[in-house]
mmCIF file of N, CA and C in Angstrom:
data_model
loop_
_atom_site.group_PDB
_atom_site.id
_atom_site.type_symbol
_atom_site.label_atom_id
_atom_site.label_comp_id
_atom_site.label_asym_id
_atom_site.label_seq_id
_atom_site.Cartn_x
_atom_site.Cartn_y
_atom_site.Cartn_z
ATOM 1 N N MET A 1 150.454 131.974 145.915
ATOM 2 C CA MET A 1 149.004 132.131 145.949
ATOM 3 C C MET A 1 148.498 131.486 147.239
ATOM 4 N N ASP A 2 147.667 132.193 147.970
ATOM 5 C CA ASP A 2 147.072 131.619 149.170
ATOM 6 C C ASP A 2 145.720 131.004 148.818
ATOM 7 N N ILE A 3 145.122 130.297 149.777
ATOM 8 C CA ILE A 3 143.872 129.578 149.508
ATOM 9 C C ILE A 3 142.728 130.536 149.179
ATOM 10 N N GLY A 4 142.731 131.711 149.773
ATOM 11 C CA GLY A 4 141.696 132.698 149.448
ATOM 12 C C GLY A 4 141.779 133.158 148.002
ATOM 13 N N SER A 5 142.996 133.387 147.541
ATOM 14 C CA SER A 5 143.205 133.782 146.145
ATOM 15 C C SER A 5 142.836 132.647 145.200
ATOM 16 N N LEU A 6 143.165 131.427 145.604
ATOM 17 C CA LEU A 6 142.816 130.263 144.785
ATOM 18 C C LEU A 6 141.301 130.156 144.665
ATOM 19 N N GLY A 7 140.608 130.333 145.782
ATOM 20 C CA GLY A 7 139.147 130.274 145.755
ATOM 21 C C GLY A 7 138.551 131.328 144.844
ATOM 22 N N SER A 8 139.072 132.534 144.915
ATOM 23 C CA SER A 8 138.598 133.617 144.045
ATOM 24 C C SER A 8 138.867 133.297 142.579
ATOM 25 N N PHE A 9 140.038 132.721 142.309
ATOM 26 C CA PHE A 9 140.392 132.335 140.950
ATOM 27 C C PHE A 9 139.415 131.285 140.419
ATOM 28 N N VAL A 10 139.164 130.255 141.220
ATOM 29 C CA VAL A 10 138.247 129.182 140.808
ATOM 30 C C VAL A 10 136.869 129.768 140.511
ATOM 31 N N ARG A 11 136.381 130.621 141.383
ATOM 32 C CA ARG A 11 135.060 131.227 141.185
ATOM 33 C C ARG A 11 135.020 132.044 139.893
ATOM 34 N N ALA A 12 136.041 132.858 139.666
ATOM 35 C CA ALA A 12 136.079 133.693 138.460
ATOM 36 C C ALA A 12 136.124 132.845 137.196
ATOM 37 N N GLN A 13 136.929 131.791 137.212
ATOM 38 C CA GLN A 13 137.036 130.935 136.029
ATOM 39 C C GLN A 13 135.732 130.177 135.784
ATOM 40 N N ARG A 14 135.110 129.710 136.855
ATOM 41 C CA ARG A 14 133.826 129.012 136.727
ATOM 42 C C ARG A 14 132.786 129.927 136.114
ATOM 43 N N LYS A 15 132.718 131.149 136.608
ATOM 44 C CA LYS A 15 131.746 132.102 136.085
ATOM 45 C C LYS A 15 132.044 132.470 134.631
ATOM 46 N N GLN A 16 133.326 132.587 134.297
ATOM 47 C CA GLN A 16 133.692 132.902 132.913
ATOM 48 C C GLN A 16 133.237 131.790 131.971
ATOM 49 N N LEU A 17 133.293 130.557 132.443
ATOM 50 C CA LEU A 17 132.838 129.412 131.642
ATOM 51 C C LEU A 17 131.334 129.203 131.724
ATOM 52 N N ARG A 18 130.676 130.056 132.513
ATOM 53 C CA ARG A 18 129.226 129.999 132.699
ATOM 54 C C ARG A 18 128.773 128.636 133.223
ATOM 55 N N LEU A 19 129.513 128.164 134.221
ATOM 56 C CA LEU A 19 129.174 126.906 134.877
ATOM 57 C C LEU A 19 128.680 127.203 136.287
ATOM 58 N N THR A 20 127.725 126.409 136.749
ATOM 59 C CA THR A 20 127.278 126.532 138.128
ATOM 60 C C THR A 20 128.231 125.739 139.025
ATOM 61 N N GLN A 21 128.130 125.990 140.312
ATOM 62 C CA GLN A 21 128.932 125.219 141.253
ATOM 63 C C GLN A 21 128.590 123.739 141.147
ATOM 64 N N LEU A 22 127.324 123.433 140.991
ATOM 65 C CA LEU A 22 126.891 122.040 140.870
ATOM 66 C C LEU A 22 127.457 121.389 139.611
ATOM 67 N N GLU A 23 127.470 122.110 138.507
ATOM 68 C CA GLU A 23 128.019 121.555 137.265
ATOM 69 C C GLU A 23 129.502 121.245 137.413
ATOM 70 N N VAL A 24 130.266 122.155 137.998
ATOM 71 C CA VAL A 24 131.693 121.920 138.210
ATOM 72 C C VAL A 24 131.886 120.737 139.147
ATOM 73 N N ALA A 25 131.093 120.685 140.195
ATOM 74 C CA ALA A 25 131.189 119.580 141.152
ATOM 75 C C ALA A 25 130.966 118.235 140.466
ATOM 76 N N GLU A 26 129.942 118.154 139.640
ATOM 77 C CA GLU A 26 129.645 116.899 138.940
ATOM 78 C C GLU A 26 130.763 116.530 137.971
ATOM 79 N N LEU A 27 131.271 117.499 137.241
ATOM 80 C CA LEU A 27 132.351 117.230 136.285
ATOM 81 C C LEU A 27 133.647 116.809 136.983
ATOM 82 N N ALA A 28 133.902 117.364 138.165
ATOM 83 C CA ALA A 28 135.134 117.063 138.902
ATOM 84 C C ALA A 28 134.957 115.897 139.867
ATOM 85 N N ASP A 29 133.747 115.377 139.955
ATOM 86 C CA ASP A 29 133.427 114.264 140.861
ATOM 87 C C ASP A 29 133.714 114.636 142.319
ATOM 88 N N VAL A 30 133.276 115.833 142.685
ATOM 89 C CA VAL A 30 133.358 116.306 144.071
ATOM 90 C C VAL A 30 131.970 116.818 144.453
ATOM 91 N N SER A 31 131.778 117.127 145.715
ATOM 92 C CA SER A 31 130.478 117.642 146.144
ATOM 93 C C SER A 31 130.365 119.140 145.838
ATOM 94 N N ASP A 32 129.120 119.591 145.704
ATOM 95 C CA ASP A 32 128.927 121.021 145.500
ATOM 96 C C ASP A 32 129.328 121.779 146.767
ATOM 97 N N ARG A 33 129.231 121.150 147.916
ATOM 98 C CA ARG A 33 129.706 121.772 149.159
ATOM 99 C C ARG A 33 131.212 122.034 149.077
ATOM 100 N N PHE A 34 131.961 121.082 148.506
ATOM 101 C CA PHE A 34 133.399 121.282 148.353
ATOM 102 C C PHE A 34 133.676 122.512 147.501
ATOM 103 N N ILE A 35 132.938 122.679 146.408
ATOM 104 C CA ILE A 35 133.126 123.837 145.524
ATOM 105 C C ILE A 35 132.822 125.128 146.284
ATOM 106 N N ARG A 36 131.727 125.143 147.031
ATOM 107 C CA ARG A 36 131.377 126.339 147.805
ATOM 108 C C ARG A 36 132.485 126.684 148.799
ATOM 109 N N GLU A 37 132.971 125.685 149.517
ATOM 110 C CA GLU A 37 134.013 125.919 150.515
ATOM 111 C C GLU A 37 135.331 126.336 149.871
ATOM 112 N N LEU A 38 135.669 125.727 148.733
ATOM 113 C CA LEU A 38 136.883 126.110 148.019
ATOM 114 C C LEU A 38 136.801 127.566 147.587
ATOM 115 N N GLU A 39 135.678 127.958 147.014
ATOM 116 C CA GLU A 39 135.516 129.332 146.552
ATOM 117 C C GLU A 39 135.529 130.336 147.703
ATOM 118 N N LYS A 40 135.159 129.901 148.893
ATOM 119 C CA LYS A 40 135.198 130.769 150.077
ATOM 120 C C LYS A 40 136.583 130.799 150.714
ATOM 121 N N GLY A 41 137.501 129.954 150.227
ATOM 122 C CA GLY A 41 138.861 129.965 150.744
ATOM 123 C C GLY A 41 139.085 129.098 151.962
ATOM 124 N N LYS A 42 138.262 128.064 152.135
ATOM 125 C CA LYS A 42 138.440 127.169 153.279
ATOM 126 C C LYS A 42 139.809 126.501 153.191
ATOM 127 N N SER A 43 140.560 126.601 154.265
ATOM 128 C CA SER A 43 141.964 126.178 154.250
ATOM 129 C C SER A 43 142.175 124.670 154.293
ATOM 130 N N THR A 44 141.128 123.891 154.468
ATOM 131 C CA THR A 44 141.304 122.439 154.554
ATOM 132 C C THR A 44 140.977 121.719 153.241
ATOM 133 N N ALA A 45 140.950 122.425 152.151
ATOM 134 C CA ALA A 45 140.634 121.816 150.858
ATOM 135 C C ALA A 45 141.655 120.741 150.505
ATOM 136 N N GLU A 46 141.162 119.575 150.117
ATOM 137 C CA GLU A 46 142.040 118.472 149.740
ATOM 138 C C GLU A 46 142.677 118.752 148.378
ATOM 139 N N ILE A 47 143.998 118.615 148.317
ATOM 140 C CA ILE A 47 144.738 118.976 147.100
ATOM 141 C C ILE A 47 144.302 118.149 145.889
ATOM 142 N N GLY A 48 144.000 116.879 146.085
ATOM 143 C CA GLY A 48 143.558 116.046 144.966
ATOM 144 C C GLY A 48 142.268 116.551 144.351
ATOM 145 N N LYS A 49 141.357 116.982 145.200
ATOM 146 C CA LYS A 49 140.089 117.523 144.713
ATOM 147 C C LYS A 49 140.301 118.872 144.037
ATOM 148 N N VAL A 50 141.190 119.673 144.588
ATOM 149 C CA VAL A 50 141.505 120.967 143.971
ATOM 150 C C VAL A 50 142.059 120.742 142.565
ATOM 151 N N ILE A 51 142.941 119.769 142.424
ATOM 152 C CA ILE A 51 143.514 119.453 141.109
ATOM 153 C C ILE A 51 142.419 119.044 140.129
ATOM 154 N N GLU A 52 141.455 118.245 140.580
ATOM 155 C CA GLU A 52 140.347 117.830 139.709
ATOM 156 C C GLU A 52 139.513 119.032 139.271
ATOM 157 N N VAL A 53 139.207 119.917 140.196
ATOM 158 C CA VAL A 53 138.416 121.111 139.871
ATOM 159 C C VAL A 53 139.159 121.990 138.874
ATOM 160 N N LEU A 54 140.442 122.216 139.114
ATOM 161 C CA LEU A 54 141.227 123.024 138.180
ATOM 162 C C LEU A 54 141.250 122.389 136.793
ATOM 163 N N GLY A 55 141.335 121.072 136.737
ATOM 164 C CA GLY A 55 141.311 120.374 135.447
ATOM 165 C C GLY A 55 140.015 120.613 134.692
ATOM 166 N N VAL A 56 138.894 120.581 135.397
ATOM 167 C CA VAL A 56 137.593 120.852 134.773
ATOM 168 C C VAL A 56 137.567 122.264 134.193
ATOM 169 N N LEU A 57 138.227 123.190 134.867
ATOM 170 C CA LEU A 57 138.245 124.584 134.417
ATOM 171 C C LEU A 57 139.318 124.848 133.364
ATOM 172 N N GLY A 58 140.093 123.803 133.019
ATOM 173 C CA GLY A 58 141.087 123.944 131.959
ATOM 174 C C GLY A 58 142.476 124.305 132.439
ATOM 175 N N TYR A 59 142.763 124.081 133.721
ATOM 176 C CA TYR A 59 144.063 124.444 134.290
ATOM 177 C C TYR A 59 144.735 123.230 134.917
ATOM 178 N N ASP A 60 146.059 123.285 134.964
ATOM 179 C CA ASP A 60 146.866 122.298 135.668
ATOM 180 C C ASP A 60 147.527 122.979 136.856
ATOM 181 N N LEU A 61 147.733 122.216 137.900
ATOM 182 C CA LEU A 61 148.468 122.723 139.046
ATOM 183 C C LEU A 61 149.901 122.237 138.908
ATOM 184 N N VAL A 62 150.824 123.174 138.789
ATOM 185 C CA VAL A 62 152.236 122.818 138.627
ATOM 186 C C VAL A 62 153.075 123.625 139.608
ATOM 187 N N PRO A 63 154.156 123.045 140.084
ATOM 188 C CA PRO A 63 155.033 123.800 140.985
ATOM 189 C C PRO A 63 155.789 124.892 140.225
ATOM 190 N N VAL A 64 155.974 125.999 140.901
ATOM 191 C CA VAL A 64 156.724 127.128 140.335
ATOM 192 C C VAL A 64 157.800 127.496 141.331
ATOM 193 N N LEU A 65 159.030 127.571 140.877
ATOM 194 C CA LEU A 65 160.145 127.913 141.735
ATOM 195 C C LEU A 65 160.171 129.414 142.001
ATOM 196 N N HIS A 66 160.169 129.777 143.273
ATOM 197 C CA HIS A 66 160.224 131.188 143.647
ATOM 198 C C HIS A 66 161.547 131.543 144.295
ATOM 199 N N ARG A 67 162.389 130.582 144.517
ATOM 200 C CA ARG A 67 163.695 130.843 145.144
ATOM 201 C C ARG A 67 164.579 131.645 144.208
ATOM 202 N N THR A 68 165.291 132.567 144.767
ATOM 203 C CA THR A 68 166.249 133.329 143.975
ATOM 204 C C THR A 68 167.665 133.004 144.384
ATOM 205 N N ASP A 69 167.825 132.380 145.558
ATOM 206 C CA ASP A 69 169.172 132.006 146.003
ATOM 207 C C ASP A 69 169.485 130.586 145.528
ATOM 208 N N PRO A 70 170.740 130.282 145.271
ATOM 209 C CA PRO A 70 171.094 128.936 144.803
ATOM 210 C C PRO A 70 170.825 127.900 145.885
ATOM 211 N N LEU A 71 170.484 126.698 145.459
ATOM 212 C CA LEU A 71 170.213 125.614 146.399
ATOM 213 C C LEU A 71 171.437 125.114 147.076
#
């Protein structure tokens, strides 16, 4: 998943929960500007803040192995 897709995902989930950007920002203890930039796919989003936002939306960020060749 690239940052643009992540931003689209966050926006869709926020809207599905009927939360405003400001409400998500307050719940995640980040600025509403951060939420706007994340949803627009800004590539400098801090991972810790992204994790907090995903948590507010009911998701965890976990690593997924995509390798098919043995290590």
